[in-house]
Coordinates of C-alpha atoms in Angstrom, one line a residue:
M3 CA 0.0 0.0 0.0
K4 CA 1.2 3.5 -0.7
K5 CA 0.2 6.6 1.1
I6 CA -0.4 9.6 -1.2
S7 CA 1.6 12.5 0.2
I8 CA -0.9 15.3 0.5
I9 CA -0.4 18.6 2.5
L10 CA -3.7 19.6 4.0
S11 CA -4.2 23.3 4.6
L12 CA -6.7 23.8 7.4
F13 CA -8.9 26.6 8.4
S14 CA -8.2 26.9 11.6
L15 CA -3.1 2.1 27.5
L16 CA -2.0 2.5 30.1
L17 CA -2.2 4.8 33.2
L18 CA 1.2 6.1 34.2
V19 CA 0.8 6.1 37.9
S20 CA -1.5 7.4 40.7
C21 CA -0.6 10.7 42.3
D22 CA 1.9 8.9 44.5
D23 CA 5.2 8.3 42.7
P24 CA 6.3 4.7 43.6
Y25 CA 9.4 4.8 41.5
E26 CA 11.4 7.4 43.5
G27 CA 14.8 6.0 44.3
N28 CA 14.3 3.1 41.9
I29 CA 15.2 4.7 38.5
T30 CA 17.4 2.8 36.1
P31 CA 20.5 5.0 35.6
A32 CA 21.1 6.2 32.0
T33 CA 24.3 4.9 30.5
E34 CA 24.2 7.3 27.6
G35 CA 22.3 10.6 27.5
S36 CA 19.3 11.2 29.8
P37 CA 15.8 9.9 30.3
I38 CA 12.9 12.3 29.6
A39 CA 12.5 14.1 33.0
T40 CA 16.3 14.5 33.5
R41 CA 16.6 15.8 30.0
L42 CA 13.9 18.4 30.5
E43 CA 15.4 19.5 33.8
S44 CA 18.7 20.1 32.0
E45 CA 17.1 22.9 30.0
P46 CA 15.2 25.1 32.5
G47 CA 14.9 28.0 30.1
K48 CA 12.6 26.0 28.0
F49 CA 11.0 23.3 30.2
S50 CA 11.2 24.3 33.8
Q51 CA 7.4 24.7 34.1
W52 CA 6.7 21.2 32.8
V53 CA 9.3 19.8 35.2
D54 CA 7.6 21.6 38.1
L55 CA 4.3 20.1 36.9
L56 CA 5.8 16.6 36.9
K57 CA 7.1 17.1 40.4
H58 CA 3.8 18.7 41.5
A59 CA 2.0 15.5 40.3
D60 CA 4.7 13.2 41.8
M61 CA 5.4 11.9 38.2
F62 CA 8.9 13.2 37.7
N63 CA 10.5 9.8 38.4
T64 CA 7.9 8.0 36.3
M65 CA 9.1 9.8 33.2
N66 CA 12.6 8.6 34.0
L67 CA 11.7 4.9 34.0
K68 CA 13.5 2.6 31.6
A69 CA 10.5 2.4 29.3
S70 CA 9.3 3.5 25.8
Y71 CA 7.5 6.8 25.9
T72 CA 6.4 9.3 23.3
A73 CA 6.1 12.6 25.1
F74 CA 4.8 15.9 23.7
V75 CA 6.1 18.6 26.2
P76 CA 4.9 22.2 26.1
T77 CA 7.5 25.0 26.5
N78 CA 7.5 27.4 29.4
E79 CA 5.6 30.0 27.3
G80 CA 2.9 27.4 26.5
I81 CA 2.5 26.6 30.2
D82 CA 2.3 30.3 31.0
K83 CA -0.5 30.7 28.5
Y84 CA -2.4 27.8 30.1
L85 CA -2.0 29.1 33.6
Q86 CA -3.2 32.5 32.6
A87 CA -6.2 31.1 30.7
H88 CA -7.3 29.1 33.7
G89 CA -6.6 31.7 36.4
Y90 CA -3.6 30.0 38.1
A91 CA -0.8 32.0 39.5
S92 CA 1.7 29.1 39.2
V93 CA 2.0 25.5 38.4
N94 CA 1.5 24.7 42.1
D95 CA -2.0 26.1 42.0
V96 CA -3.1 23.5 39.4
P97 CA -5.1 20.8 41.2
V98 CA -3.0 17.6 41.4
S99 CA -5.7 15.6 39.5
E100 CA -5.6 18.1 36.7
A101 CA -1.8 18.1 36.5
E102 CA -1.8 14.3 36.4
L103 CA -4.4 14.4 33.6
L104 CA -2.4 16.8 31.6
I105 CA 0.8 14.8 31.9
K106 CA -1.0 11.6 30.9
Y107 CA -2.7 13.2 28.0
H108 CA 0.7 14.4 26.6
T109 CA 2.3 10.9 27.0
I110 CA 2.0 7.7 25.0
K111 CA 3.5 4.8 27.0
G112 CA 4.9 1.7 25.3
H113 CA 5.4 3.1 21.8
E114 CA 7.8 5.5 20.2
Y115 CA 6.8 7.9 17.4
P116 CA 9.7 9.9 15.9
Q117 CA 8.8 12.4 13.2
T118 CA 9.6 9.8 10.5
K119 CA 6.3 8.0 11.6
F120 CA 4.2 11.2 11.4
V121 CA 1.4 11.3 8.8
N122 CA -1.7 13.5 8.5
G123 CA -3.8 11.4 10.8
L124 CA -4.1 9.8 14.2
L125 CA -1.2 8.2 16.0
P126 CA -2.1 4.5 16.2
D127 CA -1.8 4.3 20.0
T128 CA -3.6 6.2 22.6
T129 CA -2.2 8.4 25.3
A130 CA -2.3 7.3 29.0
T131 CA -5.8 8.8 29.2
G132 CA -7.0 6.5 26.4
D133 CA -7.3 9.3 23.8
Y134 CA -5.8 9.6 20.4
L135 CA -3.6 12.5 19.3
S136 CA -3.6 13.7 15.7
I137 CA -0.7 14.9 13.7
E138 CA -1.3 17.6 11.0
I139 CA 1.4 18.4 8.4
R140 CA 0.8 21.8 6.9
A141 CA 2.6 23.5 4.0
G142 CA 6.2 23.7 5.2
G143 CA 6.7 20.1 6.1
L144 CA 8.9 19.5 9.1
N145 CA 8.6 23.1 10.2
A146 CA 4.8 23.0 10.1
M147 CA 3.7 20.0 12.1
Y148 CA 0.9 20.4 14.6
V149 CA -0.6 18.2 17.3
N150 CA -4.4 18.1 17.4
G151 CA -4.4 21.0 14.9
V152 CA -3.6 23.5 17.6
S153 CA -0.1 23.1 19.0
H154 CA 2.9 23.6 16.8
I155 CA 5.8 21.1 17.3
N156 CA 8.8 23.5 17.6
T157 CA 11.5 20.8 18.2
L158 CA 11.3 17.2 16.9
D159 CA 13.1 14.1 18.2
I160 CA 14.9 15.6 21.2
P161 CA 17.4 12.8 22.2
V162 CA 16.4 10.8 25.3
T163 CA 17.2 7.3 26.5
N164 CA 13.7 6.1 27.2
G165 CA 11.7 7.1 24.2
V166 CA 11.0 10.0 21.9
L167 CA 10.5 13.6 23.1
H168 CA 9.0 16.5 21.1
A169 CA 8.6 20.1 22.3
I170 CA 5.3 21.9 21.5
D171 CA 4.2 25.5 21.7
D172 CA 1.0 25.1 23.6
V173 CA -0.6 22.8 26.2
L174 CA -2.9 20.2 24.6
I175 CA -6.4 20.3 26.2
P176 CA -7.7 16.8 26.9
V177 CA -10.6 15.7 24.7
T178 CA -13.8 15.6 26.7
G179 CA -16.7 15.9 24.2
T180 CA -18.3 13.2 22.1
I181 CA -19.0 13.7 18.4
W182 CA -22.5 14.8 19.2
E183 CA -21.3 17.4 21.8
K184 CA -18.8 18.9 19.4
I185 CA -21.4 19.1 16.6
N186 CA -23.9 20.6 19.0
S187 CA -21.5 23.4 20.0
G188 CA -22.9 26.3 17.9
K189 CA -21.0 26.1 14.6
Y190 CA -23.1 23.3 13.1
T191 CA -26.7 24.2 14.2
I192 CA -28.4 23.0 11.0
M193 CA -26.7 19.6 11.0
A194 CA -27.1 19.3 14.8
Q195 CA -30.9 19.9 14.4
A196 CA -31.1 17.2 11.7
I197 CA -29.2 14.8 13.9
Q198 CA -31.4 15.5 16.9
E199 CA -34.7 15.2 14.9
T200 CA -33.7 11.8 13.6
G201 CA -32.6 10.5 17.0
L202 CA -29.0 10.0 15.8
D203 CA -27.7 12.3 18.6
S204 CA -27.7 9.3 21.0
Y205 CA -25.8 7.2 18.5
L206 CA -23.1 9.9 18.1
H207 CA -23.0 10.6 21.8
K208 CA -22.6 7.0 22.9
L209 CA -19.3 5.9 24.4
N210 CA -19.2 2.3 23.1
S211 CA -18.0 -0.2 25.7
S212 CA -16.5 -2.3 22.9
K213 CA -14.3 0.7 21.9
I214 CA -15.9 1.1 18.5
K215 CA -15.4 4.6 17.3
R216 CA -17.2 6.5 14.5
T217 CA -16.3 9.1 11.8
L218 CA -18.5 12.0 10.9
F219 CA -18.2 14.3 7.8
A220 CA -19.5 17.5 9.4
V221 CA -21.1 20.4 7.5
S222 CA -21.0 23.8 9.1
D223 CA -23.8 26.4 8.9
E224 CA -21.5 28.6 6.8
T225 CA -21.2 25.8 4.2
Y226 CA -24.9 25.1 4.1
R227 CA -25.6 28.8 3.5
R228 CA -23.0 28.9 0.8
N229 CA -25.1 26.2 -0.9
N230 CA -28.3 28.2 -0.5
I231 CA -29.5 26.3 2.5
E232 CA -30.3 29.0 5.1
D233 CA -31.8 26.8 7.8
F234 CA -33.0 23.3 8.7
N235 CA -36.4 23.7 6.9
K236 CA -34.6 24.6 3.7
L237 CA -32.4 21.5 4.1
L238 CA -35.6 19.4 4.4
E239 CA -36.9 21.0 1.2
V240 CA -33.6 20.4 -0.7
L241 CA -33.6 16.8 0.4
G242 CA -37.3 16.3 -0.7
V243 CA -38.7 15.5 2.7
P244 CA -42.5 15.7 2.5
S245 CA -44.1 18.4 4.7
G246 CA -45.2 17.1 8.1
A247 CA -43.2 13.9 7.7
D248 CA -42.1 12.0 10.8
L249 CA -38.5 12.9 10.8
T250 CA -37.4 10.0 12.8
R251 CA -38.6 7.8 10.0
S252 CA -37.9 10.1 7.0
R253 CA -35.9 8.1 4.5
E254 CA -34.6 11.2 2.8
L255 CA -33.3 12.8 6.0
N256 CA -32.0 9.7 7.7
Y257 CA -30.2 8.4 4.6
Y258 CA -28.6 11.8 4.1
L259 CA -27.2 11.7 7.6
Y260 CA -26.2 8.1 7.4
Y261 CA -24.2 9.0 4.3
H262 CA -22.0 11.3 6.5
I263 CA -21.1 8.6 9.0
L264 CA -18.5 5.9 8.8
T265 CA -18.8 3.0 11.2
Q266 CA -15.1 3.1 12.1
Q267 CA -12.7 5.8 13.2
T268 CA -11.1 6.7 9.9
D269 CA -8.4 9.5 9.9
Y270 CA -7.2 11.6 7.1
N271 CA -4.2 9.4 6.4
S272 CA -6.4 6.4 6.0
L273 CA -8.6 8.3 3.6
A274 CA -5.5 9.2 1.6
S275 CA -4.1 5.7 1.5
F276 CA -4.3 3.7 -1.8
S277 CA -2.8 0.6 -3.2
E278 CA 0.0 1.0 -5.7
G279 CA -1.2 2.6 -9.0
V280 CA -4.6 3.6 -7.6
T281 CA -5.8 7.1 -7.0
S282 CA -9.5 6.6 -6.6
K283 CA -11.5 4.3 -4.3
N284 CA -15.1 3.9 -3.1
I285 CA -15.7 3.5 0.7
A286 CA -18.9 2.4 2.4
P287 CA -20.6 4.8 4.8
F288 CA -23.1 3.9 7.5
L289 CA -25.7 4.0 4.7
S290 CA -24.6 0.6 3.3
T291 CA -26.6 0.9 0.1
E292 CA -24.5 3.8 -1.1
L293 CA -20.8 4.7 -1.6
I294 CA -18.5 7.6 -1.1
N295 CA -15.7 8.1 -3.6
I296 CA -12.3 9.3 -2.4
S297 CA -9.9 10.5 -5.2
V298 CA -6.6 12.2 -5.5
V299 CA -6.4 14.8 -8.3
D300 CA -3.3 17.0 -8.8
N301 CA -2.1 15.9 -5.3
N302 CA -5.4 17.1 -3.7
L303 CA -7.8 14.8 -1.9
F304 CA -11.5 15.0 -3.0
I305 CA -14.7 13.4 -2.0
N306 CA -17.0 12.5 -4.9
Y307 CA -14.9 14.2 -7.5
D308 CA -16.7 14.9 -10.8
K309 CA -14.4 14.4 -13.8
Q310 CA -16.7 16.4 -16.1
T311 CA -17.0 19.5 -14.0
K312 CA -13.5 18.9 -12.4
T313 CA -14.9 19.7 -9.0
G314 CA -15.1 17.8 -5.7
I315 CA -15.7 18.1 -2.0
S316 CA -12.6 19.0 0.1
I317 CA -11.9 18.5 3.8
T318 CA -11.2 21.8 5.4
E319 CA -10.6 20.6 8.9
A320 CA -9.4 17.1 9.5
N321 CA -8.9 14.7 12.5
I322 CA -11.0 16.6 15.1
N323 CA -10.8 14.3 18.0
A324 CA -13.8 13.3 20.1
K325 CA -14.1 10.8 22.9
N326 CA -16.0 8.4 20.6
G327 CA -14.5 9.0 17.2
I328 CA -13.3 11.6 14.8
I329 CA -14.7 14.5 12.7
H330 CA -13.7 15.8 9.3
V331 CA -15.3 19.1 8.2
V332 CA -16.2 19.3 4.5
D333 CA -16.8 22.3 2.3
N334 CA -20.1 21.1 0.7
F335 CA -23.4 19.9 2.1
M336 CA -22.5 16.5 0.6
P337 CA -25.6 15.1 -1.0
I338 CA -25.9 11.4 -1.8
V339 CA -24.4 10.6 -5.2
T340 CA -23.8 7.3 -6.9
P341 CA -20.1 7.2 -7.9
V342 CA -18.9 5.8 -11.2
Q343 CA -16.9 2.5 -11.2
T344 CA -13.6 2.7 -9.5
T345 CA -11.2 0.3 -7.8
V346 CA -12.7 -1.2 -4.6
Q347 CA -10.3 -2.3 -2.0
W348 CA -12.1 -4.6 0.4
D349 CA -10.0 -5.1 3.5
L350 CA -11.2 -8.4 4.9
A351 CA -10.7 -7.1 8.5
D352 CA -12.6 -3.8 7.8
Y353 CA -15.5 -4.4 10.2
S354 CA -16.3 -2.2 13.1
V355 CA -17.0 -5.1 15.5
L356 CA -13.3 -6.0 15.3
S357 CA -12.5 -2.7 17.0
S358 CA -13.2 -4.6 20.3
I359 CA -9.8 -6.3 19.8
S360 CA -7.4 -4.4 21.9
F361 CA -4.6 -4.3 19.3
Y362 CA -6.9 -3.8 16.3
R363 CA -4.9 -2.0 13.6
K364 CA -2.1 -1.1 16.0
P365 CA 1.2 -2.4 14.6
D366 CA 4.1 -3.0 16.9
N367 CA 6.9 -0.4 16.4
S368 CA 9.6 -3.0 16.9
G369 CA 9.1 -4.3 13.4
K370 CA 8.2 -7.8 14.5
T371 CA 5.0 -9.8 14.3
T372 CA 2.5 -8.6 16.9
Q373 CA -0.5 -10.4 18.2
Y374 CA -2.9 -12.9 16.7
T375 CA -6.2 -13.6 18.2
S376 CA -8.5 -16.5 17.4
L377 CA -12.1 -15.4 16.6
V378 CA -14.4 -17.6 18.5
G379 CA -18.1 -17.2 19.3
N380 CA -20.5 -15.0 17.3
W381 CA -18.8 -12.6 14.9
P382 CA -21.6 -11.1 12.7
C383 CA -19.1 -10.1 10.0
Y384 CA -18.0 -13.7 9.4
T385 CA -19.7 -17.1 9.0
W386 CA -17.5 -20.2 8.7
E387 CA -17.3 -24.0 9.1
S388 CA -14.1 -25.7 9.8
V389 CA -13.1 -29.3 9.3
P390 CA -13.3 -30.7 11.9
L391 CA -16.1 -28.5 13.2
E392 CA -14.4 -28.0 16.6
K393 CA -11.0 -27.0 15.0
S394 CA -9.2 -24.4 17.1
N395 CA -7.6 -21.3 15.6
A396 CA -9.7 -21.7 12.5
V397 CA -10.0 -18.0 11.9
Q398 CA -7.5 -15.5 13.4
Y399 CA -7.2 -11.8 13.2
Y400 CA -3.6 -10.5 13.1
V401 CA -1.6 -7.4 12.9
Y402 CA 1.7 -7.9 11.2
Y403 CA 4.9 -5.9 10.6
G404 CA 7.4 -8.5 9.4
D405 CA 10.7 -9.4 11.1
K406 CA 13.8 -7.3 10.1
Q407 CA 16.2 -9.6 11.9
A408 CA 14.9 -12.6 10.0
G409 CA 15.1 -10.7 6.7
Y410 CA 11.4 -10.6 6.1
G411 CA 9.7 -7.5 4.6
D412 CA 11.5 -4.4 3.4
A413 CA 14.5 -2.6 4.9
S414 CA 12.6 -1.9 8.1
G415 CA 11.3 -5.5 8.3
R416 CA 7.9 -4.2 7.4
Y417 CA 5.4 -5.9 5.2
D418 CA 3.0 -3.6 3.3
F419 CA -0.3 -4.9 4.5
L420 CA -3.3 -2.6 4.1
H421 CA -3.8 -1.2 7.6
Q422 CA -1.1 -3.8 8.7
D423 CA -3.7 -6.4 9.4
G424 CA -5.5 -9.3 7.9
L425 CA -7.1 -12.7 8.4
S426 CA -5.3 -16.1 8.9
L427 CA -7.5 -19.0 7.9
S428 CA -6.9 -22.6 8.9
L429 CA -10.3 -24.1 8.2
G430 CA -9.1 -27.6 7.1
L431 CA -9.8 -29.4 3.8
Y432 CA -13.0 -28.0 2.4
G433 CA -13.6 -25.7 5.3
W434 CA -15.0 -22.3 4.3
I435 CA -15.6 -18.7 5.4
E436 CA -18.3 -16.3 4.1
M437 CA -18.3 -12.5 4.2
Q438 CA -20.3 -9.5 2.7
T439 CA -18.4 -7.1 0.4
P440 CA -18.9 -3.4 0.6
V441 CA -21.4 -2.0 -2.0
I442 CA -19.9 -2.3 -5.5
V443 CA -21.0 -0.2 -8.4
K444 CA -22.5 -2.3 -11.2
G445 CA -20.1 -3.2 -14.0
T446 CA -17.3 -5.6 -14.9
Y447 CA -14.3 -6.1 -12.7
I448 CA -11.0 -8.0 -12.5
V449 CA -11.0 -9.6 -9.0
K450 CA -7.6 -9.8 -7.3
I451 CA -6.5 -10.9 -3.8
N452 CA -3.6 -9.7 -1.7
C453 CA -2.0 -12.5 0.3
Y454 CA 1.1 -13.2 2.4
S455 CA 3.0 -15.9 0.5
I456 CA 5.3 -18.1 2.7
G457 CA 8.6 -18.8 0.9
K458 CA 8.7 -22.4 -0.1
T459 CA 9.3 -24.5 -3.2
T460 CA 5.8 -26.1 -3.3
K461 CA 2.5 -24.3 -3.9
D462 CA -0.1 -24.8 -1.1
G463 CA -2.6 -22.8 1.0
K464 CA -5.2 -23.3 -1.8
F465 CA -8.7 -22.0 -2.0
L466 CA -11.7 -21.5 -4.4
T467 CA -13.8 -18.3 -4.6
I468 CA -17.6 -18.3 -4.7
V469 CA -19.4 -15.0 -5.3
D470 CA -23.2 -15.0 -4.8
G471 CA -23.3 -18.7 -5.1
N472 CA -21.3 -18.9 -8.4
G473 CA -17.7 -20.0 -8.8
L474 CA -15.2 -17.4 -9.8
G475 CA -11.9 -18.3 -11.6
G476 CA -9.9 -21.3 -10.6
E477 CA -8.0 -22.5 -7.6
V478 CA -5.6 -20.0 -6.0
A479 CA -2.4 -21.2 -4.2
V480 CA -1.2 -18.6 -1.7
N481 CA 2.2 -20.0 -0.7
G482 CA 5.1 -20.6 -3.0
S483 CA 3.5 -18.4 -5.6
E484 CA 6.3 -16.8 -7.6
T485 CA 9.5 -17.2 -5.7
T486 CA 10.7 -19.0 -2.6
K487 CA 10.9 -15.7 -0.7
S488 CA 8.3 -14.7 1.8
Q489 CA 6.4 -11.7 0.4
I490 CA 3.1 -10.0 -0.1
Y491 CA 1.7 -11.1 -3.4
K492 CA -1.4 -10.2 -5.4
H493 CA -3.1 -13.0 -7.3
T494 CA -5.7 -12.5 -10.0
I495 CA -8.8 -14.7 -9.2
G496 CA -10.9 -13.9 -12.3
T497 CA -13.3 -11.5 -14.0
I498 CA -16.9 -10.9 -12.9
T499 CA -19.8 -8.7 -14.0
F500 CA -22.3 -7.2 -11.5
D501 CA -25.7 -6.2 -12.9
E502 CA -26.7 -4.3 -9.8
T503 CA -25.0 -1.8 -7.5
K504 CA -25.1 -3.6 -4.1
S505 CA -23.2 -5.7 -1.7
H506 CA -22.2 -9.3 -2.5
T507 CA -21.6 -12.6 -0.7
V508 CA -18.1 -14.1 -1.0
R509 CA -17.3 -17.5 0.2
L510 CA -13.7 -18.8 0.3
I511 CA -13.3 -22.6 0.4
Q512 CA -10.0 -24.1 1.4
T513 CA -8.9 -27.0 -0.8
D514 CA -6.0 -28.1 1.3
A515 CA -5.3 -28.1 5.0
Q516 CA -2.5 -25.4 4.9
T517 CA -2.9 -22.0 6.7
I518 CA -3.4 -19.0 4.5
S519 CA -3.0 -15.3 5.4
L520 CA -5.1 -12.8 3.5
D521 CA -5.0 -9.1 3.3
Y522 CA -7.7 -7.6 1.0
I523 CA -9.7 -8.4 -2.1
E524 CA -9.6 -5.8 -4.9
F525 CA -12.1 -5.2 -7.7
V526 CA -10.5 -3.4 -10.6
P527 CA -12.9 -1.9 -13.2
V528 CA -12.9 -3.1 -16.8
Y529 CA -14.2 -0.3 -18.9

């Protein structure tokens, strides 16, 4: 997978410790350089205020532990602005619980993110408060990186022995609001009224216990009015909602809002990620009967780009964090459209229910294989039968990075899986798994599958593909495909014509007993 490099110009998990610091006197001495807290203390002209905050919260020694941290530390000027804005005379006036919250919110434990891993999107791992931080790269590159769209990173990759340290201009304010609370804050009154009238406010306000987070494409009042929609009643008229209709059941209004919601947390970087040679893709919103097209044209990202008029919808504010997801602000009221045929990348692990897995789409920065988990019980996104029926580890979800030391993957040991995850199937001879595709625009497609091929001299890990009850192509052998080297390899399954724009049922039948590792299925248009 490649990530299209796009500069976006914008308008605008572990707890560390309690307030007692149990590590005092038990810090691993640094042999070269200094750990985070000591390094900060060595530069009082820039970081003395944050050092005082660490000590005030009894967390100074915590940040010196021999561990792996990513810390975003505000400068003295940034702390001074925070104190003034909150009416505190000094750091010692900040309540200890608030100081602790701030430190945790600025710290990711267990993972290191140098600037080389920054993209326009969310960092894969949460802070010690359980929240995601976003990185925004504006025009200017390394000199114009911002955290959460508000705090400029003034110094990148300050050397420390226990992680990565970045200095920022301003204190990051911990996220407290849900998607609904942020939309209901005054800037989006028309969309907020639509959401409330349909009852979707509770859906966008919910903190899901299974950790599933959503994405909303938000439309501001200013944007509605620029599209001649002055108020909520005018929106109903434009959408064709009958007068006096029950808005909780209105197909026109509900479908319009569903079209603006993705069932997973999808950051800007994910929207701008395409497989090699592809610059346009269709993604499925909450309204599963329709599609949203994402395209790159002249190095700019567009939603529903029209090739005839050469216009599309742009994201003007990206990666606005909420407690239960993420918001992207768009510059058009974004009516439902049916996009033309384009390449469909169907990630076989792209189901919101999988978000309940703690390491879902969180690759290990060490460059080695991370965790696998066997899927047992009821997973509504998959139906399968293994041979024998009680076979363990029949279907596993995995996140994979390769192994540099073993020589697998690229120079960093990384394999280029889409979202760095996939499915491992060990269903036995003639065991099968069945899944629903996203909505696919009617037309003819070449169907390909991206797999992990284990280096060997014999071909195995074989399966057949059934689409809507009909066989497609011949038997595919995943392992030993082209060379004896372990690699990601894309196989062509066959060509298919869909007469309707809809979702389809795909069944994969294993024709030997060897494990296969699958990434995504791709539908490439034949015009």
